[in-house]
């Protein structure tokens, strides 16, 4: 009787069990055929992207505290935001050559936002007055955590949920704006919110030196935090060092334990 020779063919019955394999089955086993060797600089750069988003959120909260304590006026915040926006837009135009062709459309969008934002500021100011301040702060912290989790840290095409990140940050900003003393304060804070959480990510994507930007923002944030609380400043330093240096080094060390296997059990891929 001729011995049945097993072959890797799904549509032929050799009288063998469905889960039968011979010794040649694992000959096509391959390990780590698509290595993703991340260098330490690349890992630190990614950590810098996370620190940039964290710094932006903290700076926004600091602006809210300054407005709430009336350490600055809403006019100063608004004018400073306009100057920074124009400067950032100029840099964005240098990086994106076709942006100037959309200048008229962008200006129209800005005017629409400023007009409706200013008109609706009294409504936004009183939107959550019936909710307790502790609840407002708890919801704001939750929204900013969601924003940090789902933010863009790499390519614009790679994001867990872009809409969720923007929506949560704007919602958190509305919560804080409802606790300011006047509609003009609320309008200036919401303007800063759009600049920080909607416009700034597009500018950050075009800039390459994330490490330098992260260091600059970190020292600026630390300087402003020292006026509020030394304890928060220490926590911020520890968090920044952990995200900027410890996590990237930890990630590089864990790469040696990565072991991906590929074999005949994988889904077939048509090769050209």
PDB file of N, CA, C and O in Angstrom, residues 1 4 44 57 67 85 102 137 140 169 171 183 201 209 233 258 268 271:
ATOM      1  N   UNK A   1       0.848  -1.181   0.000  1.00  0.00           N
ATOM      2  CA  UNK A   1       0.000   0.000   0.000  1.00  0.00           C
ATOM      3  C   UNK A   1       0.891   1.241   0.000  1.00  0.00           C
ATOM      4  O   UNK A   1       1.817   1.377   0.789  1.00  0.00           O
ATOM      5  N   UNK A   4       0.454   7.587   2.097  1.00  0.00           N
ATOM      6  CA  UNK A   4      -0.085   8.872   1.701  1.00  0.00           C
ATOM      7  C   UNK A   4       0.900   9.967   2.105  1.00  0.00           C
ATOM      8  O   UNK A   4       1.297  10.054   3.258  1.00  0.00           O
ATOM      9  N   UNK A  44      13.521  58.956  22.305  1.00  0.00           N
ATOM     10  CA  UNK A  44      13.486  60.206  23.069  1.00  0.00           C
ATOM     11  C   UNK A  44      12.657  61.262  22.336  1.00  0.00           C
ATOM     12  O   UNK A  44      11.934  62.050  22.956  1.00  0.00           O
ATOM     13  N   UNK A  57      -1.179  71.325  27.716  1.00  0.00           N
ATOM     14  CA  UNK A  57      -2.330  71.246  28.634  1.00  0.00           C
ATOM     15  C   UNK A  57      -2.051  72.019  29.918  1.00  0.00           C
ATOM     16  O   UNK A  57      -2.902  72.777  30.413  1.00  0.00           O
ATOM     17  N   UNK A  67      -6.278  83.956  34.658  1.00  0.00           N
ATOM     18  CA  UNK A  67      -7.513  84.690  34.386  1.00  0.00           C
ATOM     19  C   UNK A  67      -8.473  84.617  35.570  1.00  0.00           C
ATOM     20  O   UNK A  67      -9.157  85.600  35.890  1.00  0.00           O
ATOM     21  N   UNK A  85      -0.451  83.223  17.120  1.00  0.00           N
ATOM     22  CA  UNK A  85      -1.107  82.531  16.016  1.00  0.00           C
ATOM     23  C   UNK A  85      -0.580  83.005  14.667  1.00  0.00           C
ATOM     24  O   UNK A  85      -0.316  82.200  13.766  1.00  0.00           O
ATOM     25  N   UNK A 102      -4.581  79.216   0.395  1.00  0.00           N
ATOM     26  CA  UNK A 102      -5.788  79.077   1.208  1.00  0.00           C
ATOM     27  C   UNK A 102      -5.903  80.191   2.240  1.00  0.00           C
ATOM     28  O   UNK A 102      -6.678  80.070   3.189  1.00  0.00           O
ATOM     29  N   UNK A 137     -14.217  70.725  37.923  1.00  0.00           N
ATOM     30  CA  UNK A 137     -12.786  70.426  37.902  1.00  0.00           C
ATOM     31  C   UNK A 137     -12.523  68.941  37.657  1.00  0.00           C
ATOM     32  O   UNK A 137     -11.592  68.580  36.935  1.00  0.00           O
ATOM     33  N   UNK A 140     -13.117  68.302  34.039  1.00  0.00           N
ATOM     34  CA  UNK A 140     -12.039  68.896  33.241  1.00  0.00           C
ATOM     35  C   UNK A 140     -10.810  68.002  33.249  1.00  0.00           C
ATOM     36  O   UNK A 140     -10.192  67.777  32.197  1.00  0.00           O
ATOM     37  N   UNK A 169     -10.860  68.038  24.645  1.00  0.00           N
ATOM     38  CA  UNK A 169     -10.123  69.222  25.087  1.00  0.00           C
ATOM     39  C   UNK A 169     -11.001  70.475  25.043  1.00  0.00           C
ATOM     40  O   UNK A 169     -10.957  71.309  25.961  1.00  0.00           O
ATOM     41  N   UNK A 171     -14.269  70.515  25.258  1.00  0.00           N
ATOM     42  CA  UNK A 171     -15.277  70.372  26.313  1.00  0.00           C
ATOM     43  C   UNK A 171     -14.688  70.729  27.674  1.00  0.00           C
ATOM     44  O   UNK A 171     -15.332  71.414  28.485  1.00  0.00           O
ATOM     45  N   UNK A 183     -17.862  87.289  30.512  1.00  0.00           N
ATOM     46  CA  UNK A 183     -17.853  86.702  29.163  1.00  0.00           C
ATOM     47  C   UNK A 183     -16.569  86.975  28.396  1.00  0.00           C
ATOM     48  O   UNK A 183     -16.134  86.140  27.599  1.00  0.00           O
ATOM     49  N   UNK A 201      -1.432  71.511  17.026  1.00  0.00           N
ATOM     50  CA  UNK A 201      -0.965  70.185  16.592  1.00  0.00           C
ATOM     51  C   UNK A 201      -0.524  70.139  15.136  1.00  0.00           C
ATOM     52  O   UNK A 201       0.422  69.413  14.797  1.00  0.00           O
ATOM     53  N   UNK A 209      12.378  69.354  15.020  1.00  0.00           N
ATOM     54  CA  UNK A 209      13.189  69.281  16.236  1.00  0.00           C
ATOM     55  C   UNK A 209      12.279  69.252  17.463  1.00  0.00           C
ATOM     56  O   UNK A 209      12.127  70.238  18.195  1.00  0.00           O
ATOM     57  N   UNK A 233       5.509  71.762  40.960  1.00  0.00           N
ATOM     58  CA  UNK A 233       6.722  71.888  40.142  1.00  0.00           C
ATOM     59  C   UNK A 233       7.579  70.639  40.256  1.00  0.00           C
ATOM     60  O   UNK A 233       8.105  70.130  39.256  1.00  0.00           O
ATOM     61  N   UNK A 258      11.473  41.227  22.219  1.00  0.00           N
ATOM     62  CA  UNK A 258      10.472  41.129  21.166  1.00  0.00           C
ATOM     63  C   UNK A 258      10.738  39.907  20.304  1.00  0.00           C
ATOM     64  O   UNK A 258      11.855  39.677  19.855  1.00  0.00           O
ATOM     65  N   UNK A 268      -2.637  34.314   3.884  1.00  0.00           N
ATOM     66  CA  UNK A 268      -1.891  34.395   2.630  1.00  0.00           C
ATOM     67  C   UNK A 268      -1.896  35.806   2.081  1.00  0.00           C
ATOM     68  O   UNK A 268      -2.897  36.519   2.153  1.00  0.00           O
ATOM     69  N   UNK A 271       1.581  38.240  -3.696  1.00  0.00           N
ATOM     70  CA  UNK A 271       2.769  39.005  -4.061  1.00  0.00           C
ATOM     71  C   UNK A 271       2.747  39.320  -5.532  1.00  0.00           C
ATOM     72  O   UNK A 271       2.354  38.483  -6.357  1.00  0.00           O
TER      73      UNK A 271
END
